[in-house]
Short mmCIF file of C-alpha atoms in Angstrom, two decimals:
data_model
loop_
_atom_site.label_atom_id
_atom_site.label_comp_id
_atom_site.label_asym_id
_atom_site.label_seq_id
_atom_site.Cartn_x
_atom_site.Cartn_y
_atom_site.Cartn_z
CA GLU A 1 120.68 159.94 51.48
CA VAL A 2 123.26 159.31 54.02
CA LEU A 3 126.78 158.48 52.98
CA ARG A 4 129.93 156.92 54.75
CA ALA A 5 133.31 158.63 53.44
CA GLU A 6 136.61 157.82 54.54
CA THR A 7 138.97 160.63 54.77
CA GLU A 8 142.73 161.03 55.59
CA VAL A 9 141.81 161.67 59.26
CA SER A 10 138.60 160.04 59.88
CA THR A 11 135.39 158.36 58.94
CA GLU A 12 132.75 160.93 58.15
CA TYR A 13 128.89 160.41 57.69
CA VAL A 14 127.51 163.16 55.58
CA LEU A 15 124.09 164.00 53.61
CA LYS A 16 124.70 163.64 49.89
CA GLU A 17 124.20 167.10 49.09
CA ASN A 18 126.87 167.94 51.78
CA LEU A 19 129.36 165.89 50.16
CA GLU A 20 130.98 168.49 47.87
CA GLN A 21 131.36 170.74 50.93
CA LEU A 22 133.10 167.81 52.90
CA LYS A 23 135.55 167.37 49.49
CA GLN A 24 136.83 171.21 49.85
CA THR A 25 137.84 170.42 53.50
CA LYS A 26 139.01 166.90 53.43
CA THR A 27 140.69 164.55 51.25
CA LEU A 28 138.73 161.49 50.51
CA GLN A 29 139.76 158.05 50.56
CA GLY A 30 137.78 155.86 47.89
CA GLU A 31 134.17 156.33 46.90
CA PRO A 32 131.71 157.15 49.39
CA GLU A 33 129.34 154.24 50.52
CA THR A 34 125.82 154.74 50.90
CA ILE A 35 124.71 154.07 54.52
CA ILE A 36 121.02 155.05 54.13
CA ALA A 37 119.18 155.36 50.66
CA ARG A 38 116.86 158.05 49.78
CA GLY A 39 113.41 157.30 50.69
CA GLU A 40 114.42 155.02 53.50
CA ARG A 41 114.80 154.87 57.23
CA GLY A 42 117.94 153.94 58.85
CA VAL A 43 117.64 150.25 60.56
CA PHE A 44 120.89 148.75 62.04
CA SER A 45 121.46 145.58 63.84
CA GLY A 46 123.24 146.12 67.18
CA ARG A 47 126.76 144.75 65.57
CA GLU A 48 126.03 147.55 62.65
CA ALA A 49 125.09 150.20 65.32
CA ARG A 50 128.39 149.75 67.28
CA ASP A 51 130.28 149.77 63.80
CA LEU A 52 128.71 153.10 63.02
CA GLY A 53 129.38 154.55 66.56
CA ILE A 54 125.88 154.54 67.41
CA ALA A 55 126.08 151.90 70.30
CA ARG A 56 129.26 151.48 72.33
CA TYR A 57 128.80 147.94 73.55
CA LEU A 58 127.04 144.75 72.71
CA ALA A 59 125.48 142.75 75.58
CA GLU A 60 123.50 139.58 75.40
CA ASP A 61 122.10 139.69 78.82
CA ARG A 62 122.09 141.74 82.01
CA GLN A 63 125.29 140.20 83.31
CA ALA A 64 126.94 141.72 80.00
CA VAL A 65 125.48 144.90 80.73
CA ALA A 66 126.63 145.13 84.22
CA ARG A 67 130.31 143.93 83.10
CA ALA A 68 130.48 146.35 80.23
CA LEU A 69 129.60 149.21 82.59
CA GLY A 70 131.92 147.77 85.41
CA LEU A 71 128.96 147.27 87.71
CA PRO A 72 128.11 144.50 90.22
CA VAL A 73 125.80 142.03 88.45
CA GLU A 74 123.55 142.29 91.45
CA THR A 75 122.69 145.80 90.41
CA LEU A 76 120.94 144.59 87.21
CA ASN A 77 119.51 141.29 88.57
CA ASP A 78 116.52 142.28 90.64
CA PHE A 79 113.19 140.37 89.85
CA ILE A 80 110.68 143.06 88.73
CA ALA A 81 107.83 140.97 87.08
CA VAL A 82 105.92 140.82 90.36
CA ASP A 83 105.02 144.06 92.66
CA GLY A 84 104.57 142.28 95.81
CA ASP A 85 101.61 139.99 94.87
CA TRP A 86 103.49 136.96 96.06
CA ARG A 87 102.07 133.25 95.89
CA PRO A 88 104.80 131.69 97.83
CA TYR A 89 105.19 128.12 98.64
CA VAL A 90 108.08 126.25 100.66
CA PHE A 91 109.85 122.93 99.45
CA GLU A 92 112.12 121.28 101.91
CA LEU A 93 115.43 119.64 100.96
CA LYS A 94 116.28 118.54 104.46
CA ARG A 95 118.49 115.18 103.89
CA SER A 96 120.87 113.86 101.52
CA ILE A 97 120.09 114.91 97.62
CA ASP A 98 119.07 111.77 95.70
CA HIS A 99 116.76 110.98 92.75
CA LYS A 100 113.50 110.04 94.72
CA LEU A 101 114.00 113.52 96.80
CA VAL A 102 114.86 115.48 93.30
CA THR A 103 111.80 114.12 91.30
CA THR A 104 109.42 114.22 93.99
CA ARG A 105 110.22 117.93 94.73
CA GLN A 106 110.18 118.90 90.90
CA ARG A 107 106.56 117.25 90.41
CA LEU A 108 105.31 119.32 93.56
CA ILE A 109 107.03 122.48 92.09
CA GLN A 110 105.47 122.00 88.72
CA ASP A 111 101.95 121.28 90.13
CA ARG A 112 102.01 124.48 92.33
CA ILE A 113 103.07 126.61 89.41
CA ARG A 114 100.50 125.20 87.18
CA ASP A 115 97.55 124.68 89.35
CA LYS A 116 97.91 127.48 91.96
CA GLY A 117 99.95 130.04 89.92
CA SER A 118 102.69 130.13 92.30
CA ASN A 119 105.32 132.89 91.47
CA PHE A 120 107.62 132.53 94.73
CA ILE A 121 109.40 129.30 95.17
CA VAL A 122 111.36 128.88 98.45
CA ILE A 123 113.81 126.20 98.38
CA TRP A 124 114.60 125.20 102.21
CA LEU A 125 118.08 123.67 102.18
CA GLU A 126 119.67 121.68 104.94
CA SER A 127 121.56 119.12 103.44
CA GLU A 128 125.03 117.61 103.46
CA GLY A 129 125.25 117.03 99.77
CA GLY A 130 124.14 113.70 97.82
CA SER A 131 124.21 112.64 94.32
CA PRO A 132 125.98 114.71 91.66
CA GLU A 133 123.73 113.48 89.32
CA SER A 134 120.45 114.30 91.29
CA ALA A 135 121.92 117.81 92.14
CA ALA A 136 122.73 118.67 88.43
CA GLN A 137 119.11 117.49 87.60
CA PHE A 138 117.24 119.85 90.12
CA ALA A 139 119.77 122.84 89.44
CA THR A 140 118.96 122.65 85.95
CA PHE A 141 115.34 122.26 86.26
CA LEU A 142 115.12 125.40 88.45
CA ALA A 143 117.37 127.14 86.01
CA ASP A 144 114.93 126.49 83.30
CA LEU A 145 111.86 128.01 85.35
CA ASN A 146 110.78 131.33 83.73
CA ARG A 147 112.53 134.06 85.72
CA GLU A 148 109.93 136.73 84.27
CA GLN A 149 107.12 134.82 86.24
CA VAL A 150 108.78 132.57 89.07
CA LEU A 151 111.29 133.99 91.67
CA THR A 152 113.30 130.91 93.18
CA VAL A 153 115.17 131.53 96.47
CA ALA A 154 117.10 129.13 98.51
CA TYR A 155 116.96 129.85 102.21
CA ILE A 156 119.89 127.99 103.71
CA ASP A 157 119.10 127.45 107.67
CA SER A 158 122.02 125.52 108.40
CA GLU A 159 124.21 123.92 105.68
CA ALA A 160 124.13 123.47 102.09
CA LYS A 161 127.36 121.29 101.68
CA GLY A 162 128.69 119.65 98.61
CA VAL A 163 126.47 119.54 95.67
CA ALA A 164 123.57 120.87 97.52
CA SER A 165 125.56 124.21 96.92
CA VAL A 166 124.84 123.64 93.32
CA ILE A 167 121.04 123.71 93.79
CA ALA A 168 121.41 126.94 95.99
CA ALA A 169 123.23 128.47 93.16
CA ALA A 170 120.56 127.70 90.57
CA CYS A 171 118.12 129.71 92.39
CA ASP A 172 117.73 133.39 91.48
CA GLN A 173 118.77 134.52 95.00
CA ILE A 174 120.19 132.91 98.25
CA VAL A 175 119.37 134.08 101.69
CA MET A 176 121.21 132.62 104.54
CA ARG A 177 121.53 132.76 108.43
CA PRO A 178 124.83 134.20 109.53
CA ALA A 179 126.37 131.10 110.76
CA ALA A 180 125.03 128.96 107.94
CA VAL A 181 127.49 127.49 105.60
CA ILE A 182 127.35 126.81 101.79
CA GLY A 183 129.94 124.65 99.87
CA GLY A 184 132.74 122.76 101.05
CA ARG A 185 132.93 118.90 101.42
CA GLY A 186 129.97 116.91 101.86
CA VAL A 187 128.37 113.40 101.48
CA GLY A 188 128.66 111.98 98.02
CA GLU A 189 131.87 113.74 96.81
CA PRO A 190 131.87 113.92 92.97
CA ASP A 191 134.65 112.59 90.99
CA ASN A 192 136.45 114.30 88.50
CA ALA A 193 134.02 113.69 85.57
CA GLN A 194 131.16 114.49 87.56
CA ILE A 195 133.03 117.94 88.92
CA LEU A 196 133.52 118.91 85.25
CA GLU A 197 129.88 118.30 84.66
CA LEU A 198 128.50 120.23 87.50
CA GLU A 199 130.96 123.07 86.77
CA ALA A 200 129.61 123.05 82.94
CA VAL A 201 125.98 123.32 84.31
CA LEU A 202 126.84 125.97 86.61
CA ARG A 203 128.66 128.12 83.64
CA ASP A 204 126.89 127.12 80.56
CA ASP A 205 123.35 126.80 81.85
CA ILE A 206 122.83 128.46 85.15
CA ALA A 207 124.93 131.67 84.82
CA VAL A 208 123.92 132.23 81.18
CA LYS A 209 120.18 132.13 82.27
CA GLN A 210 120.62 134.22 85.53
CA SER A 211 123.05 136.73 84.07
CA SER A 212 125.34 135.76 86.94
CA ASP A 213 128.94 134.80 87.89
CA TRP A 214 129.95 131.25 88.22
CA SER A 215 133.23 130.84 89.59
CA LEU A 216 132.56 131.00 93.22
CA ALA A 217 129.82 128.49 92.98
CA ALA A 218 132.12 126.23 91.01
CA ALA A 219 134.76 126.46 93.43
CA MET A 220 132.62 124.91 96.10
CA ILE A 221 132.63 121.71 94.20
CA ASN A 222 135.93 121.92 92.69
CA PRO A 223 138.64 121.95 94.80
CA ASP A 224 141.17 122.76 92.12
CA LEU A 225 139.56 125.89 90.79
CA GLN A 226 141.38 129.07 91.93
CA VAL A 227 139.06 132.29 92.28
CA TYR A 228 140.59 135.60 92.86
CA ARG A 229 139.45 139.24 93.73
CA TYR A 230 139.39 141.29 90.76
CA THR A 231 138.91 145.16 90.69
CA HIS A 232 137.63 147.36 87.90
CA GLN A 233 140.21 149.92 87.42
CA LYS A 234 137.64 152.63 86.27
CA THR A 235 134.47 152.14 88.37
CA GLY A 236 136.04 150.36 91.43
CA ALA A 237 133.70 147.42 91.17
CA VAL A 238 134.73 144.19 92.58
CA GLY A 239 134.37 140.57 91.18
CA TYR A 240 135.38 137.28 92.00
CA PHE A 241 136.37 135.44 89.14
CA SER A 242 138.52 132.35 88.05
CA PRO A 243 141.24 133.38 85.30
CA ARG A 244 138.94 131.78 82.81
CA GLU A 245 135.92 133.66 83.70
CA ALA A 246 138.00 136.97 83.96
CA ALA A 247 139.25 136.38 80.41
CA ASP A 248 135.69 136.44 79.27
CA GLN A 249 134.71 139.75 80.89
CA PRO A 250 134.17 142.69 78.49
CA ASN A 251 136.90 144.88 78.59
CA ALA A 252 138.92 142.22 80.52
CA ASP A 253 142.15 144.40 80.51
CA LEU A 254 140.27 146.73 82.91
CA TRP A 255 139.83 144.12 85.63
CA GLU A 256 142.97 143.89 87.94
CA GLN A 257 143.70 140.55 89.51
CA GLY A 258 143.72 140.74 93.44
CA PRO A 259 144.50 138.20 96.00
CA LEU A 260 143.58 134.43 96.09
CA ILE A 261 140.31 133.68 97.92
CA THR A 262 140.25 129.88 97.45
CA THR A 263 142.72 127.04 98.99
CA ARG A 264 144.26 124.69 96.62
CA GLY A 265 142.86 121.30 97.32
CA GLU A 266 139.86 122.19 99.33
CA PRO A 267 136.59 123.38 98.03
CA LEU A 268 135.48 126.62 99.07
CA GLN A 269 132.99 127.00 102.00
CA LEU A 270 131.61 130.33 103.29
CA THR A 271 129.62 131.47 105.87
CA GLY A 272 126.28 133.36 105.44
CA ASN A 273 128.16 136.66 106.38
CA GLU A 274 131.05 135.66 104.03
CA ALA A 275 128.54 134.85 101.18
CA GLU A 276 127.08 138.16 101.38
CA GLN A 277 130.17 139.80 101.28
CA TYR A 278 131.26 138.07 98.16
CA GLY A 279 128.09 138.82 96.69
CA LEU A 280 126.97 135.15 96.51
CA ALA A 281 124.15 135.46 99.01
CA ARG A 282 121.78 138.34 98.59
CA HIS A 283 120.72 138.80 102.08
CA VAL A 284 121.70 137.57 105.75
CA VAL A 285 118.68 136.99 108.09
CA ALA A 286 118.54 135.92 111.70
CA ASN A 287 115.44 133.38 111.19
CA PHE A 288 112.63 132.62 108.77
CA GLU A 289 110.55 135.37 110.23
CA GLU A 290 113.15 137.98 109.21
CA PHE A 291 113.22 136.18 105.77
CA LYS A 292 109.37 136.78 105.67
CA GLY A 293 109.58 140.39 106.52
CA LEU A 294 112.37 140.75 103.86
CA TYR A 295 109.91 139.76 101.11
CA GLY A 296 106.85 141.41 102.71
CA LEU A 297 105.18 138.09 103.43
CA GLU A 298 102.40 138.59 105.91
CA ASP A 299 101.49 135.00 106.37
CA SER A 300 103.86 132.00 106.59
CA PRO A 301 104.18 130.28 103.11
CA GLU A 302 102.38 126.91 102.81
CA LEU A 303 105.08 123.97 103.28
CA VAL A 304 104.40 121.55 100.40
CA GLU A 305 105.13 117.96 101.09
CA PRO A 306 104.54 114.64 99.28
CA GLY A 307 101.05 113.41 99.84
CA TRP A 308 99.78 109.70 99.81
CA ILE A 309 100.13 109.50 95.90
CA SER A 310 103.82 110.28 95.93
CA ASP A 311 104.08 107.69 98.87
CA LEU A 312 102.34 105.34 96.45
CA VAL A 313 104.71 105.89 93.45
CA ASP A 314 107.60 105.75 95.94
CA VAL A 315 106.55 102.18 97.16
CA LEU A 316 105.82 101.01 93.61
CA ALA A 317 109.06 102.40 92.13
CA SER A 318 111.14 100.87 94.79
CA ASP A 319 113.43 97.88 93.73
CA SER A 320 111.67 95.33 95.86
CA VAL A 321 108.00 96.16 94.78
CA ALA A 322 109.34 96.70 90.91
CA TRP A 323 111.03 93.30 91.24
CA ALA A 324 107.97 91.76 92.52
CA LEU A 325 105.50 93.49 89.92
CA LEU A 326 107.71 92.45 86.92
CA PHE A 327 107.87 88.53 88.43
CA ILE A 328 104.28 88.40 88.85
CA GLY A 329 103.56 90.01 85.53
CA GLY A 330 105.93 87.74 83.79
CA MET A 331 104.53 84.65 85.39
CA ALA A 332 100.91 85.79 84.53
CA LEU A 333 101.83 86.15 80.85
CA TYR A 334 103.53 82.70 80.82
CA VAL A 335 100.36 81.31 82.16
CA GLU A 336 98.42 83.39 79.53
CA VAL A 337 100.63 81.93 76.74
CA GLN A 338 99.98 78.26 77.83
CA LEU A 339 96.07 79.07 77.87
CA PRO A 340 94.36 80.26 74.48
CA GLY A 341 92.33 83.41 74.61
CA ILE A 342 92.78 86.54 77.00
CA GLY A 343 92.04 85.28 80.43
CA ILE A 344 93.15 86.06 83.80
CA GLY A 345 96.66 85.75 83.21
CA GLY A 346 96.64 88.49 80.42
CA PHE A 347 94.83 90.64 82.71
CA VAL A 348 97.09 90.42 85.81
CA ALA A 349 100.05 90.74 83.48
CA ALA A 350 98.65 93.88 82.11
CA LEU A 351 97.54 95.14 85.56
CA CYS A 352 101.39 94.59 86.62
CA PHE A 353 103.19 96.08 83.65
CA ILE A 354 100.88 99.12 83.98
CA LEU A 355 101.62 99.59 87.62
CA PHE A 356 105.33 99.16 86.94
CA PHE A 357 105.56 101.97 84.15
CA TRP A 358 103.06 104.40 85.95
CA ALA A 359 105.33 104.38 88.92
CA LYS A 360 108.33 104.58 86.91
CA TYR A 361 107.03 107.48 84.79
CA LEU A 362 106.01 109.53 87.87
CA ASP A 363 109.42 108.64 89.47
CA GLY A 364 111.08 110.17 86.51
CA THR A 365 113.18 107.28 85.14
CA ALA A 366 110.57 106.08 82.54
CA GLY A 367 109.43 108.16 79.65
CA ALA A 368 107.70 107.77 76.13
CA LEU A 369 111.00 106.07 74.69
CA GLU A 370 110.50 103.29 77.50
CA ILE A 371 106.92 102.64 77.12
CA VAL A 372 107.11 102.65 73.30
CA LEU A 373 109.83 100.13 73.13
CA PHE A 374 107.87 97.80 75.50
CA LEU A 375 104.60 97.97 73.40
CA VAL A 376 106.52 97.58 70.11
CA GLY A 377 108.25 94.40 71.71
CA ALA A 378 105.00 92.87 72.95
CA THR A 379 103.42 93.63 69.37
CA CYS A 380 106.46 91.56 67.70
CA ILE A 381 105.70 88.49 70.22
CA ILE A 382 101.95 88.72 69.49
CA LEU A 383 102.96 88.66 65.78
CA GLU A 384 105.30 85.83 66.06
CA ILE A 385 102.69 83.65 68.02
CA PHE A 386 99.60 84.31 66.26
CA VAL A 387 100.16 85.78 63.01
CA ILE A 388 103.48 85.00 61.14
CA PRO A 389 105.46 82.25 63.20
CA GLY A 390 108.65 81.63 61.64
CA PHE A 391 112.46 81.44 62.53
CA GLY A 392 111.81 83.51 65.66
CA ILE A 393 112.96 86.84 64.49
CA PHE A 394 110.03 88.57 65.59
CA GLY A 395 109.95 86.87 69.12
CA LEU A 396 113.54 87.29 69.93
CA GLY A 397 113.60 90.84 68.73
CA GLY A 398 110.58 91.66 70.70
CA GLY A 399 111.65 89.89 73.95
CA ALA A 400 114.77 91.99 73.71
CA LEU A 401 112.90 95.27 73.13
CA MET A 402 110.70 94.60 76.31
CA ILE A 403 113.83 93.69 78.34
CA ALA A 404 115.65 96.82 77.17
CA SER A 405 112.46 98.98 77.88
CA LEU A 406 112.24 97.48 81.62
CA ILE A 407 116.05 98.24 82.11
CA LEU A 408 115.77 101.79 80.71
CA ALA A 409 112.62 102.42 82.97
CA SER A 410 114.64 101.70 86.04
CA GLN A 411 117.49 104.01 85.37
CA THR A 412 117.79 107.93 84.75
CA VAL A 413 120.46 107.19 81.91
CA VAL A 414 120.53 105.55 78.51
CA LEU A 415 124.16 104.99 78.21
CA PRO A 416 126.19 105.41 81.33
CA THR A 417 129.24 107.64 81.10
CA SER A 418 130.41 107.66 84.98
CA SER A 419 130.87 105.29 87.52
CA ALA A 420 127.95 105.99 89.36
CA GLU A 421 125.80 105.72 86.24
CA LEU A 422 127.50 102.21 85.78
CA ARG A 423 126.32 101.28 89.07
CA GLU A 424 122.94 102.51 88.55
CA MET A 425 122.93 100.37 85.36
CA ARG A 426 123.88 97.45 87.19
CA ASN A 427 121.19 97.88 89.74
CA SER A 428 118.55 98.31 87.08
CA MET A 429 119.79 95.25 85.22
CA LEU A 430 119.21 93.26 88.80
CA VAL A 431 115.98 94.58 89.12
CA VAL A 432 114.87 93.24 85.43
CA GLY A 433 117.32 90.28 85.66
CA GLY A 434 116.20 88.77 89.07
CA PRO A 435 112.45 88.43 87.94
CA LEU A 436 113.68 86.96 84.68
CA ILE A 437 115.77 84.36 86.26
CA GLY A 438 112.98 83.44 88.81
CA MET A 439 110.46 82.95 86.06
CA ILE A 440 112.72 80.52 84.12
CA VAL A 441 113.25 78.47 87.53
CA VAL A 442 109.58 78.51 88.19
CA GLY A 443 108.66 77.54 84.49
CA ILE A 444 110.98 74.73 84.69
CA LEU A 445 109.21 73.47 87.83
CA PHE A 446 105.65 74.08 86.35
CA ARG A 447 106.75 71.87 83.53
CA GLY A 448 107.54 69.08 85.76
CA TYR A 449 104.43 69.52 88.07
CA LEU A 450 101.44 71.00 86.15
CA PRO A 451 100.96 68.27 83.49
CA LYS A 452 100.66 65.74 86.37
CA SER A 453 98.21 67.71 88.35
CA ARG A 454 94.51 66.80 88.00
CA MET A 455 93.59 70.59 88.58
CA PHE A 456 96.17 72.27 86.19
CA ASN A 457 96.71 69.38 83.50
CA ARG A 458 94.85 71.19 81.21
CA VAL A 459 97.38 74.20 81.25
CA MET A 460 100.34 72.27 80.30
CA LEU A 461 100.78 69.32 77.82
CA ALA A 462 102.58 66.16 79.40
CA PRO A 463 105.54 65.16 77.39
CA PRO A 464 104.91 61.84 75.70
CA GLU A 465 106.07 58.42 77.55
CA ASP A 466 109.12 56.73 76.10
CA HIS A 467 107.70 54.05 74.10
CA GLU A 468 105.19 56.93 72.45
CA ARG A 469 108.14 59.28 71.86
CA ALA A 470 110.29 56.10 70.20
CA SER A 471 107.12 55.52 67.93
CA ILE A 472 106.88 59.10 67.04
CA GLU A 473 110.72 59.76 66.33
CA GLN A 474 110.35 56.46 64.02
CA ARG A 475 107.37 57.76 61.96
CA GLU A 476 109.04 61.21 61.58
CA SER A 477 112.28 59.83 60.68
CA LEU A 478 110.52 57.55 57.83
CA GLY A 479 107.86 60.08 57.03
CA ASN A 480 105.18 57.41 57.26
CA PHE A 481 102.21 59.27 57.94
CA ALA A 482 100.03 58.25 54.84
CA HIS A 483 97.87 56.29 57.22
CA LEU A 484 96.47 58.94 58.85
CA LEU A 485 95.04 60.89 55.61
CA ASP A 486 91.18 61.41 56.46
CA GLU A 487 91.51 60.34 59.88
CA MET A 488 89.77 62.35 62.74
CA GLY A 489 91.60 63.89 65.91
CA GLU A 490 91.79 66.30 68.62
CA THR A 491 94.15 69.30 69.08
CA THR A 492 96.29 69.08 72.02
CA THR A 493 97.88 72.47 71.81
CA LEU A 494 96.95 75.71 69.82
CA LEU A 495 97.46 75.45 66.37
CA ALA A 496 98.68 78.96 65.15
CA PRO A 497 99.08 77.63 62.79
CA SER A 498 101.59 74.72 63.72
CA GLY A 499 101.06 72.69 66.96
CA LYS A 500 100.28 69.09 68.02
CA ALA A 501 96.93 66.97 67.76
CA ARG A 502 96.22 63.40 68.78
CA ILE A 503 95.20 61.63 65.37
CA ALA A 504 94.00 57.99 65.61
CA GLY A 505 95.42 57.66 69.02
CA GLU A 506 98.99 58.98 67.86
CA LEU A 507 100.19 62.16 69.08
CA VAL A 508 101.93 64.02 66.08
CA ASP A 509 103.05 67.49 64.73
CA VAL A 510 100.26 69.15 62.48
CA VAL A 511 99.66 72.20 60.66
CA SER A 512 96.29 73.78 60.07
CA ASP A 513 95.09 74.77 56.83
CA GLY A 514 95.44 78.40 57.68
CA ASP A 515 93.03 79.20 60.16
CA LEU A 516 93.92 79.29 64.02
CA ILE A 517 92.34 76.22 65.85
CA PRO A 518 91.98 76.35 69.76
CA LEU A 519 93.28 73.47 71.84
CA GLY A 520 90.65 70.65 72.27
CA ALA A 521 89.17 71.36 68.71
CA LYS A 522 88.07 68.47 66.45
CA VAL A 523 90.05 68.41 63.37
CA GLN A 524 90.55 66.08 60.12
CA VAL A 525 93.65 65.23 58.25
CA ILE A 526 93.33 66.51 54.69
CA GLU A 527 96.66 66.60 53.21
CA VAL A 528 99.64 64.18 54.15
CA ARG A 529 103.21 65.09 52.27
CA GLY A 530 106.23 63.25 53.91
CA THR A 531 106.24 64.71 57.73
CA ARG A 532 103.79 67.23 56.88
CA ILE A 533 100.41 66.83 58.03
CA VAL A 534 97.74 69.31 57.40
CA VAL A 535 94.45 69.26 59.23
CA THR A 536 91.40 71.54 59.25
CA ALA A 537 88.77 72.07 61.79
CA VAL A 538 85.65 70.03 61.65
#
């Protein structure tokens, strides 16, 4: 049994049988505490081990280990899962970073890891920047890859400016040519809110998962972030931190602040040689051949580019084609509603909406939520038409759900929080609103043309003439339909269960006795109560 005894000068750990001997030499403060009971083994958590003096530091990751020992992070950040058995693939980002480029590359990387067992992903960067949202999305994707199974290396041949530097920082290692540049101002400069979001991604996601520093990478997109050179007073290790990151270091008081290496108002930009000097780049190489030798790659890694399926998805997901699919699908659905049964209109509408959601799903803007909302909305409309017709609650609610699903499927966010996301939402509303307005205009034209056409006069019922409308209004106002009892007629619309029928030469509103009665069916009036005319199929 092990006891902890507090004396006037120290904390002592003794066996129970040695307690009396301790009392003879030192004065105890209070009663001793049992640390390990007789018959048990000592089991301690990290915090308990530190409190007992067994462990000196607590460290959550390799970065904390390096900082606690005053060592550069890179010394404990090597990739050790693969002993040279590389299965490398190269993915190029050689233009402005945008949503389409990012989603395509993410899909290709996932395919190679899943189908080919790739464990070495090379991101060939030649970009002047681009969309902050897309860069953050791709950087988070790279940081989420299992670092024990897949090594990601950013190869910067010429430049990775602006938000492209965030993608490079998300890789496990950065390799640059001597004159290549990383960071600085680029295309698609982020606003203040986007800078804070990107900095949070670098600090809370990428740096934590990679056990790396974040201040240098953040300074490349935040012109107001100040980064200093710090030196560990005991070991002489050098680090480059912002004051906030320096304060988070274990034994922060041992890190002595040195000169400022950033310029206020200007994002940090480094050449390959400077990035290696600051520890941001792991290696500097003259060309890609030297890069291959560095990692022991005998053959050139396969360059993975989008195939014809990706090209097809890009075309179908484009705004113009998406607009056309929604318009054609909506018009086909309109025609199907006018005709009873599932016909060519229903088939065309289903095909258009399936293509729309398939392209948006592969493009990364549509997911399970949007598809479920669309199906629920369509179900509500079907219920309104065929099952429980009433005040239009199901119909209006279903239509709203379908429109919402189409808008969400055309954008990458649910609720916009920045000006760029507001612009994206505006574009998605135009993509959905344009076909909707077009359908309304074409529908109005159809209502005027189709009833008069010999070919399509069965598709849409012609409105009654003026004298016939006056007679109908008079009868409906007086509720005088008793003369139609037991009369025979023919439906002029689908009765689901209400609709219109021509009874004894008169066009009147009728209600079926419960069954769905199709257009053109023979019916007989079985009940007349005021303006309510009940018919049954003959």
